Amino acid sequence: MDNEEAIDRPETRAINWLASVSGDVHFWVPTLVLIGGLLLLRWVS
Amino acid sequence: MGQLSSPATAPGPAVLERVRTLQRVGVLCGIAAGAWLGAAEVPTKLVTTGISPVLISFAMVAGVFLGRWSLPAMVRGTSGIRADIVEAPHLVIWAIIAGCLWSVANTLTIFAIRDLGLSVAFPLWNTNGLIGILWGVLFFGELHHAGWRRWGAVGGGAAIIFVGGMLLARASSSQIASHVAVRGIAAALGAGVLWGSMYIPYRKAYLSGMNPLSFVSFFTIGELGMMTALAVVYMGGFHNLYRQLSGAQDVLFWLLAAGFVWVIGDIFQQYAVKYIGVSRGIPISNSNQLWGLLWGAVAFGEFRGWQHGAVAGAIWGSVLMALGLAAISFSVVDNSEYLKWVEAAEREHRRYGIDIEFVRSGMEGRASTPPQRRTWLDWMLVAMATGAFVWTGTRAHWPSLALDGTAAIVLLALCLALLAACATALWKVTRFN
């Protein structure tokens, strides 16, 4: 009961949502590729 | 917890028939995407007229921004876009990352075209299809349980694409100074990796049930934001950017138009990824390589002055790559592989708590909510985009490029025929869902 109420709170939902994103490999792979792309662009330009 | 379908149970005949129909539409979308994405690269030839590559990329992205808000507003309405984002707000992050990847990749292609030429640079960055296959297999269950024939088609196709790409790289390096060729090849291959990784957000969005027209609207925010940052950094501040934009008024229309044409191709590519997956949709839409070769060789006469052996190498390289892409494209999804797609969709449903009906209807190309009415905001977006094109059009001059007009008209007519066929199929089968 207490746990369910805690999960339903907006601030808890936001934390869960952020944790889901930051723990998702689908987020980190494109992010790292983007950083590599920016470095390559700096070199070729 | 609701499930899309049990992994142990095959989907019913009605669902399978629907999936097959959607796959046919997806293949058609991939073909139309290839034609339009190929045509969009043509105005980047302006790079040879002395305009900064970064400025060209920035102006193209501005055209893309106009297209990515006005076309979805006209076809579906901003209310529909809002309803989609409420269902899966986390996808805004992926849309923005994908937009950033697109901008950096597009800028790299401008440098690659400058150093290698359009007809050679194109196939090199089209290795993005291979990267897309890798991510599709690793992250989204594509080609899982696909059988040795489908794996053979995809693996053999990938090997042929690699050989074709090498032939083209050799052809380019024999015609261009080596240090320029290395830089150009690095830029083109880098663009391929960025674009290939951009399909992770695409596939994630469509397995979550997102409508492609909603996704591209937020995608373009990342795109324009990243491109503005790049333009300001590389051109030495806002003032210089503005000054150079003002100085390029006579070609601005063509660059905005290139961005707009790209949006049409990209939207078809998004539908292809949605209905046939990354590992098949991207290789098919990468037939833009052949359109690039056609535009470069036939309309712009890029092969003039090349030695016979180099031209033959470029042609054979392109043909090999096209054969590889065809082998991949026609390895259709069977029931067991489709169940793996369903499992990947369930992951998104569980991880982000997306409504199961939203996910299911998205995968089946149906609307989860009733159609929304157009509002004043939709018409205002369309009017603003039209105004921008009219304003720049009145200041446009034909760039001083050697272009075969007849060849250009024939290629354009083919693109328009594919646009009509694809839009009709999408409307009949999915109502653009």
XYZ file of C-alpha atoms in Angstrom:
478
model
C 0.000 0.000 0.000
C 2.695 2.505 1.051
C 4.929 1.402 -1.816
C 2.121 1.809 -4.355
C 1.372 5.318 -3.078
C 5.061 6.210 -3.279
C 5.287 4.968 -6.855
C 2.255 7.060 -7.841
C 3.759 10.303 -6.540
C 4.849 12.627 -9.413
C 8.392 13.050 -8.056
C 8.822 9.271 -7.740
C 7.483 8.735 -11.240
C 9.967 11.299 -12.575
C 12.874 9.566 -10.794
C 11.759 6.148 -12.138
C 11.439 7.595 -15.609
C 14.929 9.101 -15.486
C 16.343 5.858 -14.069
C 14.706 3.922 -16.902
C 16.252 6.228 -19.503
C 19.729 6.379 -17.962
C 19.828 2.603 -17.502
C 18.769 1.948 -21.089
C 21.522 0.852 -23.492
C 19.372 2.277 -26.313
C 20.133 5.709 -24.841
C 23.890 5.343 -24.391
C 24.839 3.840 -27.757
C 23.494 6.720 -29.896
C 24.796 9.258 -27.372
C 28.353 7.885 -27.569
C 28.179 7.701 -31.366
C 27.092 11.351 -31.410
C 30.128 12.383 -29.359
C 32.397 10.426 -31.723
C 30.745 12.109 -34.705
C 31.395 15.563 -33.290
C 35.088 14.702 -32.835
C 35.311 13.405 -36.412
C 33.648 16.545 -37.730
C 36.206 18.662 -35.901
C 38.993 16.707 -37.657
C 37.606 16.778 -41.198
C 36.662 20.445 -41.057
C -0.043 -7.380 -17.281
C -1.457 -7.266 -20.779
C 0.664 -8.791 -23.502
C 0.803 -8.049 -27.203
C 0.712 -11.789 -27.818
C 2.254 -14.689 -26.049
C 5.768 -15.485 -27.240
C 4.792 -19.152 -27.272
C 1.717 -18.622 -29.451
C 1.688 -17.646 -33.107
C -0.436 -14.598 -34.015
C -3.814 -15.299 -35.630
C -4.371 -15.416 -39.433
C -5.967 -11.953 -39.489
C -2.946 -10.393 -37.739
C -0.526 -12.250 -40.024
C -2.383 -11.076 -43.125
C -2.302 -7.526 -41.779
C 1.451 -7.837 -41.084
C 2.090 -9.076 -44.639
C 0.119 -6.157 -46.093
C 2.060 -3.723 -43.927
C 5.318 -5.294 -45.085
C 4.390 -4.720 -48.725
C 3.612 -1.095 -47.920
C 6.904 -0.877 -46.020
C 8.883 -2.100 -49.040
C 7.135 0.459 -51.275
C 7.927 3.181 -48.706
C 11.589 2.112 -48.719
C 11.764 2.393 -52.515
C 10.111 5.841 -52.539
C 12.422 6.928 -49.700
C 15.436 5.959 -51.808
C 14.290 8.114 -54.712
C 13.542 11.181 -52.602
C 16.578 10.941 -50.351
C 18.689 10.656 -53.497
C 17.086 13.712 -55.072
C 17.625 15.732 -51.886
C 21.395 15.471 -52.192
C 21.438 17.173 -55.576
C 21.438 20.789 -54.311
C 24.450 19.990 -52.133
C 26.390 20.193 -55.392
C 26.269 23.905 -54.617
C 29.235 23.246 -52.367
C 31.370 23.510 -55.493
C 30.211 27.091 -56.040
C 32.209 28.319 -53.039
C 29.563 28.347 -50.295
C 30.622 27.094 -46.850
C 29.656 23.416 -46.283
C 28.397 24.297 -42.819
C 26.181 27.046 -44.222
C 24.764 24.630 -46.794
C 24.011 22.097 -44.076
C 22.411 24.779 -41.866
C 20.159 26.027 -44.667
C 19.155 22.454 -45.530
C 18.252 21.776 -41.903
C 16.161 24.958 -41.847
C 14.267 23.529 -44.850
C 13.965 20.210 -43.047
C 12.541 22.003 -39.978
C 9.909 23.724 -42.112
C 9.000 20.416 -43.756
C 8.921 18.400 -40.538
C 6.389 20.675 -38.895
C 4.276 21.686 -41.879
C 3.804 18.245 -43.506
C 2.752 16.426 -40.295
C 0.494 19.380 -39.396
C -1.192 19.116 -42.781
C -1.473 15.308 -42.886
C -2.327 14.568 -39.254
C -2.617 17.780 -37.233
C -0.679 18.926 -34.169
C -3.422 17.555 -31.882
C -2.549 14.033 -33.019
C 1.138 14.714 -32.408
C 0.355 15.945 -28.885
C -1.748 12.844 -28.147
C 1.152 10.575 -29.175
C 3.689 12.386 -27.005
C 1.399 12.166 -23.964
C 1.394 8.366 -24.380
C 5.208 8.040 -24.608
C 6.881 11.269 -23.428
C 10.280 9.585 -22.940
C 10.598 9.244 -26.717
C 11.143 13.008 -26.986
C 14.690 12.364 -25.660
C 15.370 9.801 -28.400
C 13.832 12.023 -31.048
C 16.173 14.859 -30.058
C 19.258 12.580 -29.971
C 18.316 11.233 -33.401
C 17.971 14.790 -34.691
C 21.445 15.674 -33.379
C 22.896 12.568 -35.060
C 21.238 13.549 -38.323
C 22.697 17.061 -38.283
C 26.266 15.953 -37.587
C 26.007 13.204 -40.228
C 24.554 15.588 -42.789
C 27.384 18.070 -42.217
C 29.918 15.269 -42.649
C 28.327 14.319 -45.982
C 28.776 17.879 -47.260
C 32.523 17.607 -46.576
C 32.560 14.141 -48.176
C 30.836 15.431 -51.335
C 33.307 18.301 -51.520
C 36.288 15.919 -51.339
C 34.995 12.869 -53.241
C 32.046 13.942 -55.416
C 28.410 12.973 -55.003
C 28.439 9.702 -56.947
C 31.308 8.230 -54.879
C 30.544 9.676 -51.444
C 26.950 8.408 -51.555
C 27.666 4.650 -51.464
C 30.270 5.105 -48.756
C 27.876 6.682 -46.257
C 25.238 4.158 -47.275
C 27.165 1.646 -45.183
C 24.730 3.000 -42.571
C 22.523 0.082 -43.642
C 25.072 -2.352 -42.204
C 25.230 -0.434 -38.937
C 21.444 -0.413 -38.863
C 21.336 -4.204 -39.332
C 23.804 -4.627 -36.452
C 21.683 -2.555 -34.060
C 18.453 -4.146 -35.316
C 19.796 -7.624 -34.533
C 21.410 -6.671 -31.218
C 18.661 -4.526 -29.731
C 15.331 -5.215 -31.394
C 15.134 -8.937 -32.104
C 15.372 -8.475 -35.865
C 16.492 -11.619 -37.741
C 16.154 -13.663 -34.527
C 14.710 -17.100 -35.379
C 14.892 -15.984 -39.011
C 16.397 -19.212 -40.395
C 19.606 -19.769 -42.314
C 18.174 -18.517 -45.648
C 17.287 -15.103 -44.299
C 20.560 -14.871 -42.409
C 22.363 -15.928 -45.611
C 20.570 -13.262 -47.612
C 21.387 -10.578 -45.076
C 24.983 -11.772 -44.428
C 25.702 -12.321 -48.140
C 24.116 -8.993 -48.986
C 26.244 -7.263 -46.365
C 29.430 -8.863 -47.781
C 28.524 -7.761 -51.327
C 27.830 -4.230 -50.092
C 31.260 -4.153 -48.449
C 33.004 -5.270 -51.667
C 31.027 -2.718 -53.691
C 31.959 0.038 -51.247
C 35.635 -0.893 -51.516
C 35.464 -0.712 -55.324
C 34.009 2.762 -55.103
C 36.595 3.876 -52.565
C 39.352 2.655 -54.919
C 37.762 4.474 -57.845
C 37.671 7.696 -55.831
C 41.213 7.476 -54.501
C 42.553 7.008 -58.043
C 41.002 10.326 -59.101
C 41.559 12.478 -56.035
C 44.664 13.568 -54.088
C 45.304 10.985 -51.361
C 45.071 13.284 -48.308
C 41.773 14.697 -49.590
C 40.474 11.178 -50.355
C 41.296 9.933 -46.834
C 39.502 12.882 -45.243
C 36.518 12.504 -47.571
C 36.271 8.752 -47.016
C 36.487 9.240 -43.228
C 33.717 11.856 -43.396
C 31.477 9.625 -45.542
C 31.993 6.506 -43.417
C 31.533 8.532 -40.221
C 28.220 9.821 -41.571
C 27.280 6.197 -42.217
C 27.932 5.237 -38.594
C 25.958 8.218 -37.282
C 23.005 7.604 -39.555
C 23.131 3.866 -38.863
C 22.936 4.560 -35.120
C 20.122 7.046 -35.651
C 17.912 4.053 -36.461
C 18.051 2.940 -32.817
C 15.733 5.810 -31.800
C 13.608 5.257 -34.930
C 13.002 1.578 -34.206
C 12.494 2.180 -30.513
C 9.823 4.775 -31.270
C 7.912 2.559 -33.695
C 8.028 -0.537 -31.512
C 6.519 1.701 -28.827
C 3.581 2.557 -31.097
C 4.629 6.093 -32.034
C 3.331 7.561 -35.294
C 6.227 8.509 -37.639
C 4.706 11.936 -38.265
C 4.764 12.668 -34.522
C 8.309 11.408 -34.052
C 9.803 13.552 -36.828
C 8.276 16.715 -35.368
C 10.407 16.391 -32.222
C 13.318 14.869 -34.089
C 13.694 18.147 -35.938
C 14.100 20.164 -32.736
C 17.330 18.282 -31.998
C 18.279 18.609 -35.624
C 17.899 22.390 -35.843
C 19.373 22.936 -32.363
C 22.522 20.906 -33.123
C 22.923 22.427 -36.569
C 22.587 25.968 -35.226
C 25.261 25.201 -32.605
C 27.579 23.740 -35.270
C 27.022 26.683 -37.603
C 27.706 29.241 -34.869
C 30.890 27.448 -33.721
C 32.318 26.752 -37.193
C 31.413 30.109 -38.690
C 32.644 32.232 -35.802
C 29.442 33.409 -34.129
C 25.846 34.409 -34.863
C 26.899 37.587 -36.617
C 29.002 35.728 -39.192
C 26.277 33.139 -39.686
C 23.724 35.876 -40.368
C 26.120 37.721 -42.681
C 26.841 34.610 -44.726
C 23.157 33.671 -44.867
C 22.367 37.154 -46.183
C 25.150 36.788 -48.738
C 23.741 33.455 -49.948
C 20.162 34.693 -50.498
C 20.226 33.772 -54.172
C 20.752 30.051 -53.417
C 18.873 29.844 -50.101
C 15.687 28.661 -51.798
C 17.447 25.671 -53.348
C 18.909 24.604 -50.036
C 15.585 24.950 -48.215
C 14.032 22.937 -51.041
C 16.705 20.245 -50.622
C 15.772 19.989 -46.944
C 12.092 19.766 -47.821
C 12.712 17.036 -50.412
C 14.787 15.191 -47.814
C 11.840 15.304 -45.402
C 9.595 13.563 -47.927
C 12.188 10.794 -48.360
C 12.785 10.599 -44.633
C 9.097 10.253 -43.796
C 8.837 7.321 -46.205
C 11.978 5.865 -44.629
C 10.376 6.177 -41.189
C 7.330 4.208 -42.379
C 9.642 1.600 -43.930
C 11.498 1.179 -40.607
C 8.177 0.957 -38.809
C 6.703 -1.786 -40.986
C 9.698 -3.863 -42.114
C 12.298 -3.027 -39.452
C 15.728 -1.409 -39.614
C 17.534 -4.397 -41.106
C 15.312 -4.399 -44.191
C 13.902 -0.868 -44.384
C 17.231 0.922 -44.387
C 18.919 -1.198 -47.072
C 15.928 -0.678 -49.369
C 15.820 3.068 -48.783
C 19.563 3.131 -49.352
C 18.768 2.627 -53.008
C 19.249 6.407 -52.868
C 22.804 5.354 -53.776
C 21.587 4.453 -57.252
C 19.594 7.660 -57.516
C 22.699 9.563 -56.410
C 24.720 7.818 -59.104
C 22.045 8.614 -61.696
C 21.810 12.295 -60.719
C 25.589 12.651 -60.471
C 26.453 10.810 -63.679
C 23.482 11.615 -65.951
C 22.321 15.059 -64.826
C 25.649 16.551 -63.639
C 28.122 14.648 -65.843
C 30.421 13.893 -62.902
C 32.250 11.119 -64.759
C 33.587 13.484 -67.422
C 37.379 13.507 -67.260
C 37.621 10.239 -65.347
C 39.630 7.360 -66.791
C 37.617 4.480 -68.251
C 38.751 2.046 -65.538
C 37.674 4.380 -62.742
C 34.200 4.877 -64.249
C 33.836 1.098 -64.652
C 34.906 0.615 -61.020
C 32.329 3.123 -59.786
C 29.559 1.498 -61.850
C 30.446 -2.061 -60.811
C 30.734 -0.968 -57.194
C 27.284 0.577 -57.292
C 25.744 -2.456 -59.022
C 27.280 -4.810 -56.435
C 25.989 -2.683 -53.597
C 22.511 -2.628 -55.130
C 22.531 -6.443 -55.472
C 23.527 -6.776 -51.829
C 20.749 -4.444 -50.775
C 18.215 -6.389 -52.863
C 19.258 -9.695 -51.264
C 18.695 -8.206 -47.813
C 15.444 -6.522 -48.750
C 13.661 -9.598 -50.049
C 14.325 -11.787 -47.019
C 10.808 -11.235 -45.665
C 9.858 -11.542 -41.988
C 8.205 -14.836 -41.001
C 5.991 -15.598 -37.998
C 8.751 -16.575 -35.583
C 10.765 -13.445 -36.343
C 7.655 -11.299 -35.996
C 7.145 -12.749 -32.509
C 10.628 -11.479 -31.623
C 9.565 -8.007 -32.738
C 6.559 -8.355 -30.447
C 8.871 -9.284 -27.567
C 10.992 -6.198 -28.262
C 7.821 -4.086 -28.188
C 6.841 -5.672 -24.873
C 10.184 -4.573 -23.444
C 9.279 -0.960 -24.213
C 5.797 -1.434 -22.768
C 7.190 -2.862 -19.509
C 10.153 -0.518 -19.126
C 8.297 2.734 -19.771
C 4.726 1.772 -18.830
C 3.313 2.614 -22.268
C -0.363 1.755 -22.744
C -0.603 -1.702 -24.322
C -3.326 -0.658 -26.762
C -1.129 2.229 -27.968
C 1.754 -0.178 -28.624
C -0.415 -2.822 -30.276
C -2.314 -0.458 -32.573
C 0.946 1.250 -33.569
C 2.504 -2.064 -34.610
C -0.572 -2.955 -36.628
C -0.738 0.417 -38.377
C -4.005 1.482 -36.752
C -4.881 4.674 -34.880
C -5.233 4.276 -31.097
C -7.295 7.490 -30.885
C -9.967 8.959 -33.207
C -8.686 11.317 -35.945
C -8.139 14.869 -34.679
C -9.466 18.005 -36.376
C -7.019 20.521 -37.815
C -6.653 23.666 -35.728
C -5.521 27.215 -36.446
C -2.025 26.166 -35.323
C -1.806 23.574 -38.103
C -2.759 26.054 -40.802
C -0.422 28.668 -39.328
C 2.513 26.221 -39.553
C 1.665 25.441 -43.167
C 1.326 29.163 -43.971
C 4.686 29.987 -42.330
C 6.510 27.262 -44.256
C 4.873 28.352 -47.520
C 5.796 31.979 -46.774
C 9.449 31.048 -46.182
C 9.632 29.233 -49.518
C 7.887 32.030 -51.414
C 10.125 34.704 -49.837
C 13.375 32.874 -50.609
C 12.010 31.833 -54.026
C 11.582 35.452 -55.095
C 15.289 36.029 -54.392
C 16.551 32.801 -55.970
C 18.805 32.574 -58.994
C 19.691 29.437 -60.879
C 23.150 28.388 -59.622
C 25.915 28.353 -62.211
C 26.065 24.560 -62.558
C 26.238 22.392 -65.644
C 22.953 20.446 -65.557
C 21.314 18.295 -68.213
C 17.730 19.613 -68.075
C 16.061 16.683 -69.846
C 17.697 14.107 -67.589
C 16.726 16.151 -64.514
C 13.064 16.341 -65.628
C 12.886 12.575 -66.245
C 14.396 11.801 -62.829
C 12.033 14.252 -61.145
C 8.999 12.696 -62.877
C 10.018 9.252 -61.583
C 10.271 10.648 -58.033
C 6.793 12.193 -58.282
C 5.282 8.930 -59.565
C 6.739 7.051 -56.572
C 5.468 9.736 -54.207
C 1.917 9.355 -55.520
C 2.002 5.541 -55.379
C 3.403 5.427 -51.874
C 1.151 8.091 -50.375
C -1.898 6.326 -51.830
C -0.837 2.956 -50.389
C -0.122 4.447 -46.962
C -3.486 6.206 -46.885
C -5.449 3.132 -47.979
C -3.780 0.698 -45.581
C -2.844 2.761 -42.520
C -4.409 6.235 -42.850
C -0.825 7.418 -42.248
C -0.609 5.618 -38.888
